[in-house]
CSV table of C-alpha atoms in Angstrom, one decimal:
chain,number,residue,atom,x,y,z
A,1,UNK,CA,-10.2,31.9,-36.9
A,2,UNK,CA,-8.6,31.9,-32.6
A,3,UNK,CA,-9.8,31.1,-29.1
A,4,UNK,CA,-9.1,31.8,-26.0
A,5,UNK,CA,-9.7,29.2,-23.4
A,6,UNK,CA,-8.4,30.3,-19.9
A,7,UNK,CA,-8.5,28.1,-16.6
A,8,UNK,CA,-7.1,28.7,-13.1
A,9,UNK,CA,-3.8,26.4,-13.0
A,10,UNK,CA,-2.4,23.0,-15.2
A,11,UNK,CA,0.3,22.9,-13.7
A,12,UNK,CA,-0.6,20.7,-10.4
A,13,UNK,CA,-2.6,17.1,-10.0
A,14,UNK,CA,-5.8,18.5,-10.8
A,15,UNK,CA,-9.0,16.9,-12.1
A,16,UNK,CA,-11.6,16.4,-14.3
A,17,UNK,CA,-12.2,19.6,-15.5
A,18,UNK,CA,-8.8,20.4,-16.7
A,19,UNK,CA,-8.5,17.5,-18.4
A,20,UNK,CA,-11.1,18.3,-21.0
A,21,UNK,CA,-9.9,21.6,-21.9
A,22,UNK,CA,-6.3,19.9,-22.7
A,23,UNK,CA,-8.3,17.0,-24.6
A,24,UNK,CA,-10.9,20.0,-26.9
A,25,UNK,CA,-7.7,22.4,-26.8
A,26,UNK,CA,-5.7,19.7,-28.5
A,27,UNK,CA,-8.5,18.6,-30.7
A,28,UNK,CA,-8.8,22.4,-31.6
A,29,UNK,CA,-5.8,23.1,-31.8
A,30,UNK,CA,-5.0,20.3,-34.1
A,31,UNK,CA,-7.9,21.1,-36.6
A,32,UNK,CA,-6.2,24.4,-37.8
A,33,UNK,CA,-7.4,27.0,-35.3
A,34,UNK,CA,-5.2,29.2,-32.9
A,35,UNK,CA,-5.5,28.2,-29.6
A,36,UNK,CA,-4.0,30.2,-26.6
A,37,UNK,CA,-4.5,28.7,-23.0
A,38,UNK,CA,-4.4,31.9,-19.3
A,39,UNK,CA,-3.4,30.5,-16.5
A,40,UNK,CA,-2.7,31.7,-13.5
A,41,UNK,CA,-0.2,29.3,-12.9
A,42,UNK,CA,4.1,29.6,-12.6
A,43,UNK,CA,4.7,30.3,-15.7
A,44,UNK,CA,7.1,27.7,-17.5
A,45,UNK,CA,5.4,24.7,-15.3
A,46,UNK,CA,4.0,21.9,-17.6
A,47,UNK,CA,0.9,20.8,-17.9
A,48,UNK,CA,-0.6,17.9,-15.9
A,49,UNK,CA,-2.1,15.9,-18.9
A,50,UNK,CA,-0.5,16.1,-22.0
A,51,UNK,CA,-1.1,19.1,-24.1
A,52,UNK,CA,-0.4,19.9,-27.9
A,53,UNK,CA,2.4,21.4,-29.0
A,54,UNK,CA,1.0,23.7,-31.2
A,55,UNK,CA,-1.5,25.2,-28.1
A,56,UNK,CA,0.3,28.0,-26.9
A,57,UNK,CA,-0.4,28.5,-23.3
A,58,UNK,CA,0.5,32.3,-21.2
A,59,UNK,CA,1.2,32.0,-17.5
A,60,UNK,CA,0.2,35.0,-15.1
A,61,UNK,CA,1.5,33.3,-12.4
A,62,UNK,CA,-0.8,35.4,-9.9
A,63,UNK,CA,-0.8,34.5,-6.3
A,64,UNK,CA,-1.8,30.4,-5.7
A,65,UNK,CA,-2.6,28.9,-8.5
A,66,UNK,CA,-4.0,26.0,-5.8
A,67,UNK,CA,-5.4,27.8,-3.6
A,68,UNK,CA,-8.3,30.5,-2.4
A,69,UNK,CA,-7.8,33.7,-4.0
A,70,UNK,CA,-8.4,36.7,-2.4
A,71,UNK,CA,-9.2,40.6,-3.4
A,72,UNK,CA,-6.6,41.5,-3.5
A,73,UNK,CA,-5.4,39.2,-6.4
A,74,UNK,CA,-9.0,38.9,-7.5
A,75,UNK,CA,-8.2,42.1,-8.8
A,76,UNK,CA,-5.2,42.0,-10.3
A,77,UNK,CA,-6.0,38.5,-11.7
A,78,UNK,CA,-9.4,40.4,-13.9
A,79,UNK,CA,-7.1,43.9,-14.5
A,80,UNK,CA,-3.8,41.2,-16.0
A,81,UNK,CA,-6.9,39.0,-18.4
A,82,UNK,CA,-8.8,42.1,-18.6
A,83,UNK,CA,-4.7,43.2,-20.5
A,84,UNK,CA,-4.3,39.9,-21.6
A,85,UNK,CA,-7.1,39.1,-24.1
A,86,UNK,CA,-7.4,42.6,-25.7
A,87,UNK,CA,-3.6,42.1,-26.7
A,88,UNK,CA,-4.1,38.3,-28.3
A,89,UNK,CA,-7.4,39.5,-29.0
A,90,UNK,CA,-9.2,35.8,-29.9
A,91,UNK,CA,-12.4,35.5,-31.8
A,92,UNK,CA,-13.9,34.6,-27.9
A,93,UNK,CA,-12.7,34.1,-25.0
A,94,UNK,CA,-14.0,30.8,-22.9
A,95,UNK,CA,-13.5,30.9,-19.0
A,96,UNK,CA,-12.9,27.0,-17.8
A,97,UNK,CA,-15.1,26.5,-14.8
A,98,UNK,CA,-16.8,29.7,-12.4
A,99,UNK,CA,-12.9,29.5,-10.6
A,100,UNK,CA,-12.7,31.6,-13.6
A,101,UNK,CA,-14.9,32.4,-15.9
A,102,UNK,CA,-16.6,34.7,-13.5
A,103,UNK,CA,-13.6,37.0,-13.2
A,104,UNK,CA,-13.1,36.4,-17.3
A,105,UNK,CA,-17.0,37.9,-17.7
A,106,UNK,CA,-16.3,41.3,-15.3
A,107,UNK,CA,-12.6,41.4,-17.4
A,108,UNK,CA,-14.6,42.1,-20.3
A,109,UNK,CA,-17.7,43.7,-20.2
A,110,UNK,CA,-17.8,46.4,-22.2
A,111,UNK,CA,-15.9,45.3,-25.4
A,112,UNK,CA,-16.3,42.9,-28.3
A,113,UNK,CA,-15.6,39.4,-27.6
A,114,UNK,CA,-18.3,37.2,-26.4
A,115,UNK,CA,-17.1,35.5,-23.3
A,116,UNK,CA,-18.3,31.9,-22.8
A,117,UNK,CA,-18.4,29.6,-19.2
A,118,UNK,CA,-17.5,26.3,-19.2
A,119,UNK,CA,-19.8,25.2,-15.3
A,120,UNK,CA,-18.9,21.5,-14.3
A,121,UNK,CA,-20.4,20.9,-11.5
A,122,UNK,CA,-24.3,21.3,-10.1
A,123,UNK,CA,-26.0,24.4,-8.3
A,124,UNK,CA,-25.6,21.5,-5.4
A,125,UNK,CA,-22.2,22.8,-5.2
A,126,UNK,CA,-23.4,27.0,-4.6
A,127,UNK,CA,-25.4,25.6,-1.3
A,128,UNK,CA,-23.2,26.1,1.5
A,129,UNK,CA,-21.1,29.0,-0.8
A,130,UNK,CA,-23.6,32.2,-1.4
A,131,UNK,CA,-21.2,34.1,-1.9
A,132,UNK,CA,-19.2,32.4,-5.1
A,133,UNK,CA,-23.2,32.0,-6.1
A,134,UNK,CA,-23.7,35.7,-5.8
A,135,UNK,CA,-20.6,36.3,-8.0
A,136,UNK,CA,-21.9,33.5,-10.4
A,137,UNK,CA,-25.1,35.7,-10.7
A,138,UNK,CA,-23.5,39.4,-11.0
A,139,UNK,CA,-21.8,37.3,-14.0
A,140,UNK,CA,-24.7,36.3,-15.6
A,141,UNK,CA,-26.0,39.5,-18.1
A,142,UNK,CA,-21.6,39.7,-19.0
A,143,UNK,CA,-21.8,36.0,-19.9
A,144,UNK,CA,-22.7,35.1,-24.0
A,145,UNK,CA,-23.2,31.0,-22.8
A,146,UNK,CA,-22.5,28.7,-20.0
A,147,UNK,CA,-22.4,25.5,-21.0
A,148,UNK,CA,-23.2,22.7,-18.5
A,149,UNK,CA,-23.2,19.0,-18.3
A,150,UNK,CA,-26.2,17.7,-18.9
A,151,UNK,CA,-30.5,19.5,-19.6
A,152,UNK,CA,-31.0,18.2,-16.0
A,153,UNK,CA,-28.0,20.2,-14.6
A,154,UNK,CA,-29.1,23.5,-16.8
A,155,UNK,CA,-33.1,22.7,-15.7
A,156,UNK,CA,-31.6,23.3,-11.5
A,157,UNK,CA,-29.9,27.1,-12.2
A,158,UNK,CA,-32.5,30.2,-11.7
A,159,UNK,CA,-33.8,31.6,-15.2
A,160,UNK,CA,-31.5,34.6,-15.4
A,161,UNK,CA,-28.9,32.0,-16.0
A,162,UNK,CA,-30.7,28.7,-16.9
A,163,UNK,CA,-31.5,31.2,-20.4
A,164,UNK,CA,-28.3,31.3,-21.3
A,165,UNK,CA,-26.6,27.6,-20.2
A,166,UNK,CA,-26.6,25.5,-23.1
A,167,UNK,CA,-25.9,21.7,-22.6
A,168,UNK,CA,-22.1,20.3,-24.1
A,169,UNK,CA,-20.9,17.1,-22.4
A,170,UNK,CA,-17.6,16.2,-21.7
A,171,UNK,CA,-15.3,14.1,-23.8
A,172,UNK,CA,-14.8,11.0,-23.4
A,173,UNK,CA,-10.6,10.2,-24.8
A,174,UNK,CA,-10.5,6.6,-26.7
A,175,UNK,CA,-9.5,3.8,-24.3
A,176,UNK,CA,-6.3,2.4,-25.2
A,177,UNK,CA,-6.0,-0.8,-23.8
A,178,UNK,CA,-9.0,-3.2,-22.2
A,179,UNK,CA,-10.4,-4.3,-18.0
A,180,UNK,CA,-10.5,-8.0,-17.8
A,181,UNK,CA,-13.8,-8.1,-15.9
A,182,UNK,CA,-14.4,-11.6,-16.3
A,183,UNK,CA,-11.4,-13.1,-16.3
A,184,UNK,CA,-10.3,-15.5,-13.4
A,185,UNK,CA,-7.5,-14.4,-11.4
A,186,UNK,CA,-5.3,-15.0,-8.4
A,187,UNK,CA,-5.8,-11.3,-7.4
A,188,UNK,CA,-9.5,-8.5,-8.4
A,189,UNK,CA,-9.2,-5.0,-7.5
A,190,UNK,CA,-12.0,-2.7,-7.4
A,191,UNK,CA,-11.2,0.8,-8.7
A,192,UNK,CA,-12.9,4.2,-7.6
A,193,UNK,CA,-10.8,7.8,-8.7
A,194,UNK,CA,-11.8,11.3,-7.2
A,195,UNK,CA,-10.3,13.8,-4.8
A,196,UNK,CA,-10.5,13.5,-0.7
A,197,UNK,CA,-13.6,15.3,-0.4
A,198,UNK,CA,-17.1,15.1,1.6
A,199,UNK,CA,-18.7,15.7,-2.2
A,200,UNK,CA,-17.1,12.4,-2.9
A,201,UNK,CA,-18.3,9.7,0.4
A,202,UNK,CA,-15.7,8.0,0.5
A,203,UNK,CA,-16.4,7.2,4.4
A,204,UNK,CA,-19.1,5.7,2.5
A,205,UNK,CA,-17.3,3.6,0.4
A,206,UNK,CA,-14.6,1.8,3.0
A,207,UNK,CA,-17.3,1.4,5.2
A,208,UNK,CA,-19.9,-1.0,2.8
A,209,UNK,CA,-16.2,-2.3,1.3
A,210,UNK,CA,-15.9,-3.7,5.0
A,211,UNK,CA,-19.0,-5.6,5.2
A,212,UNK,CA,-18.0,-8.0,2.5
A,213,UNK,CA,-14.1,-7.8,2.7
A,214,UNK,CA,-14.5,-10.9,4.4
A,215,UNK,CA,-17.0,-13.1,1.7
A,216,UNK,CA,-14.1,-12.3,-0.6
A,217,UNK,CA,-10.8,-11.7,0.7
A,218,UNK,CA,-9.4,-11.7,-3.0
A,219,UNK,CA,-10.6,-8.1,-3.9
A,220,UNK,CA,-8.6,-5.2,-2.8
A,221,UNK,CA,-10.4,-1.7,-2.8
A,222,UNK,CA,-8.2,0.6,-5.3
A,223,UNK,CA,-9.0,4.6,-4.2
A,224,UNK,CA,-7.0,6.6,-6.5
A,225,UNK,CA,-6.7,10.3,-5.2
A,226,UNK,CA,-5.5,13.0,-2.9
A,227,UNK,CA,-7.2,15.7,-1.4
A,228,UNK,CA,-8.6,17.4,2.6
A,229,UNK,CA,-9.9,14.2,3.8
A,230,UNK,CA,-6.7,11.5,3.4
A,231,UNK,CA,-5.8,11.7,6.7
A,232,UNK,CA,-9.4,11.0,8.0
A,233,UNK,CA,-10.0,8.1,5.4
A,234,UNK,CA,-6.8,6.6,6.8
A,235,UNK,CA,-7.1,6.4,10.2
A,236,UNK,CA,-10.9,5.4,9.0
A,237,UNK,CA,-9.2,2.2,6.8
A,238,UNK,CA,-7.4,0.8,10.7
A,239,UNK,CA,-10.0,1.7,12.5
A,240,UNK,CA,-12.2,-1.1,10.1
A,241,UNK,CA,-8.9,-2.6,9.9
A,242,UNK,CA,-8.5,-2.9,6.5
A,243,UNK,CA,-5.3,-2.1,6.2
A,244,UNK,CA,-4.3,-5.2,3.6
A,245,UNK,CA,-6.9,-4.4,1.9
A,246,UNK,CA,-7.6,-0.8,0.7
A,247,UNK,CA,-4.7,1.0,-1.5
A,248,UNK,CA,-4.2,5.0,-1.6
A,249,UNK,CA,-1.8,5.7,-3.9
A,250,UNK,CA,-2.4,9.3,-4.7
A,251,UNK,CA,-2.5,10.4,-8.1
A,252,UNK,CA,-2.0,8.3,-10.9
A,253,UNK,CA,-1.0,11.0,-14.7
A,254,UNK,CA,-1.8,7.2,-16.7
A,255,UNK,CA,-4.7,7.0,-15.3
A,256,UNK,CA,-6.0,4.4,-18.1
A,257,UNK,CA,-2.4,1.9,-16.4
A,258,UNK,CA,-5.3,2.2,-13.3
A,259,UNK,CA,-8.8,1.5,-15.6
A,260,UNK,CA,-6.8,-1.4,-17.4
A,261,UNK,CA,-5.9,-3.2,-14.0
A,262,UNK,CA,-9.4,-3.2,-12.5
A,263,UNK,CA,-12.0,-5.0,-12.6
A,264,UNK,CA,-14.7,-3.3,-11.6
A,265,UNK,CA,-15.3,-0.1,-10.3
A,266,UNK,CA,-17.4,1.8,-8.4
A,267,UNK,CA,-18.0,5.7,-7.4
A,268,UNK,CA,-19.4,6.3,-3.7
A,269,UNK,CA,-19.9,10.3,-4.9
A,270,UNK,CA,-23.4,12.0,-3.6
A,271,UNK,CA,-23.7,14.3,-6.3
A,272,UNK,CA,-21.6,14.9,-10.1
A,273,UNK,CA,-21.8,17.4,-12.7
A,274,UNK,CA,-20.6,14.8,-15.2
A,275,UNK,CA,-19.0,11.6,-13.7
A,276,UNK,CA,-15.6,12.0,-15.4
A,277,UNK,CA,-13.6,8.5,-14.5
A,278,UNK,CA,-17.1,6.6,-14.4
A,279,UNK,CA,-17.5,7.0,-18.1
A,280,UNK,CA,-13.8,6.7,-18.5
A,281,UNK,CA,-14.1,3.3,-16.6
A,282,UNK,CA,-16.6,2.5,-18.5
A,283,UNK,CA,-15.4,3.1,-21.3
A,284,UNK,CA,-12.6,0.4,-20.9
A,285,UNK,CA,-15.1,-1.6,-20.5
A,286,UNK,CA,-15.2,-1.9,-16.8
A,287,UNK,CA,-19.1,-3.0,-15.1
A,288,UNK,CA,-19.4,0.9,-12.4
A,289,UNK,CA,-21.3,0.3,-9.2
A,290,UNK,CA,-23.3,4.0,-7.6
A,291,UNK,CA,-26.2,5.8,-6.1
A,292,UNK,CA,-29.1,5.9,-8.0
A,293,UNK,CA,-29.5,9.3,-6.4
A,294,UNK,CA,-26.6,10.8,-7.9
A,295,UNK,CA,-26.6,13.2,-10.5
A,296,UNK,CA,-23.7,12.6,-13.0
A,297,UNK,CA,-24.0,9.1,-12.3
A,298,UNK,CA,-27.0,8.2,-12.7
A,299,UNK,CA,-27.1,9.5,-16.2
A,300,UNK,CA,-24.7,7.7,-17.2
A,301,UNK,CA,-24.9,3.8,-15.5
A,302,UNK,CA,-28.1,2.2,-17.1
A,303,UNK,CA,-29.2,0.1,-14.2
A,304,UNK,CA,-28.4,-3.4,-14.6
A,305,UNK,CA,-26.9,-3.4,-18.7
A,306,UNK,CA,-24.2,-0.9,-18.0
A,307,UNK,CA,-23.8,-1.1,-14.5
A,308,UNK,CA,-25.2,-1.6,-10.9
A,309,UNK,CA,-27.3,1.8,-8.9
A,310,UNK,CA,-28.4,1.8,-6.0
A,311,UNK,CA,-31.2,1.8,-4.6
A,312,UNK,CA,-31.2,5.6,-2.7
A,313,UNK,CA,-31.9,5.5,1.3
A,314,UNK,CA,-31.0,6.2,4.9
A,315,UNK,CA,-28.4,3.4,5.1
A,316,UNK,CA,-26.1,4.4,2.1
A,317,UNK,CA,-23.8,1.0,3.2
A,318,UNK,CA,-25.7,-1.6,3.3
A,319,UNK,CA,-27.1,0.1,-0.5
A,320,UNK,CA,-23.4,-0.1,-1.9
A,321,UNK,CA,-23.0,-3.5,-0.1
A,322,UNK,CA,-25.2,-5.0,-1.8
A,323,UNK,CA,-24.4,-4.1,-5.1
A,324,UNK,CA,-20.9,-4.3,-4.5
A,325,UNK,CA,-21.9,-7.8,-3.8
A,326,UNK,CA,-23.2,-8.8,-7.2
A,327,UNK,CA,-21.0,-7.1,-9.3
A,328,UNK,CA,-18.1,-9.0,-7.2
A,329,UNK,CA,-19.1,-12.4,-7.1
A,330,UNK,CA,-20.2,-12.8,-10.3
A,331,UNK,CA,-17.6,-12.8,-13.6
A,332,UNK,CA,-20.0,-13.0,-16.0
A,333,UNK,CA,-22.3,-10.0,-15.0
A,334,UNK,CA,-18.9,-8.4,-14.6
A,335,UNK,CA,-18.5,-9.5,-18.7
A,336,UNK,CA,-22.4,-9.0,-19.4
A,337,UNK,CA,-21.6,-5.0,-18.2
A,338,UNK,CA,-18.4,-4.3,-19.0
A,339,UNK,CA,-19.1,-4.7,-22.6
A,340,UNK,CA,-22.3,-2.7,-22.6
A,341,UNK,CA,-20.6,-0.3,-20.6
A,342,UNK,CA,-17.2,0.1,-23.5
A,343,UNK,CA,-20.1,0.3,-26.1
A,344,UNK,CA,-23.0,2.5,-24.6
A,345,UNK,CA,-20.2,5.8,-23.7
A,346,UNK,CA,-18.0,5.2,-26.9
A,347,UNK,CA,-21.8,6.6,-29.3
A,348,UNK,CA,-22.1,8.9,-26.8
A,349,UNK,CA,-19.3,10.7,-25.2
A,350,UNK,CA,-16.3,10.3,-27.9
A,351,UNK,CA,-13.7,12.8,-28.7
A,352,UNK,CA,-14.0,14.5,-32.0
A,353,UNK,CA,-18.0,14.5,-31.0
A,354,UNK,CA,-17.6,17.0,-28.3
A,355,UNK,CA,-15.7,18.8,-30.1
A,356,UNK,CA,-17.5,19.3,-33.4
A,357,UNK,CA,-20.3,20.5,-30.7
A,358,UNK,CA,-17.4,23.4,-28.9
A,359,UNK,CA,-16.2,23.7,-32.7
A,360,UNK,CA,-19.8,24.5,-33.8
A,361,UNK,CA,-20.7,26.5,-30.6
A,362,UNK,CA,-17.1,29.1,-30.5
A,363,UNK,CA,-18.0,30.1,-34.7
A,364,UNK,CA,-22.2,30.3,-33.9
A,365,UNK,CA,-20.8,33.2,-31.6
A,366,UNK,CA,-17.2,34.6,-32.7
A,367,UNK,CA,-16.9,38.6,-33.6
A,368,UNK,CA,-14.9,38.4,-37.2
A,369,UNK,CA,-10.6,38.6,-36.5
């Protein structure tokens, strides 16, 4: 069968949804399907994440794929999407993230090609973005299905779009290597991976680490990522006197190396659709620490079994520092949690299992060639 996937960009340093798309498309192509990916990237670029050679790319090069589109660009993109999809004539078209499945839905309105949206955020994202939310609701009638990452997320959307939603978990690529949680070292690494923006709340993480750093001089905090708040966070690191204890090296494409070198993982996000980096860390045998009130984190971490959840409350810094101290001070706890985390993720989120679900979904909606 022939399927077309569309996403805003793949070439630049990007996040979890792009990695998921590359994983799914590569697996479907290896199963014999004809897979085409359409992006707004400039032509002949290289994807940030690995992609099977059998996957064909069409890069439209309209506007800046890393920035917000203006109205004129959006209209040109919709027209180009319609032209390309009609030329390719896939049996189904899938837009990854609302930035693509909304224009794709409008582009293919009135055609016989089913359009699926793959949503990778939670409704809270739209609270400060009323125009995006209005466009999402307007596009809903033109979408055959919309995938979301959990039943809890689906339940928070309004009925017009919720009735079209189906739960589709993200795949977690099998870990190559294993973290040495619990092993005795001269230096230990507390790892965080995430874009530097308000959602990820790195400021709370830095303040929590600062509260206990003196008591644990053999630990360093390593934050992998980049984003608009980098300068602000660098200033905070300086103000807290953590220049020798915090490392922020930027984005890393081979993130598995970072997981294997770490001893514990922490996610300070206020909300997640699906904590992909948390799941990946756990699949490497890392004990994970997050917040109990964070959707997308509390669905992955089983408190006391596969990781630790900091209690929700007014003082997020103190709550997080308490759980970090528990995991940093106890190698036996790190070892036990890490073993359980690796086992739990392997059962629930293997790439083969998730691609089976995608294959079934696409087969149920596709049109005849």
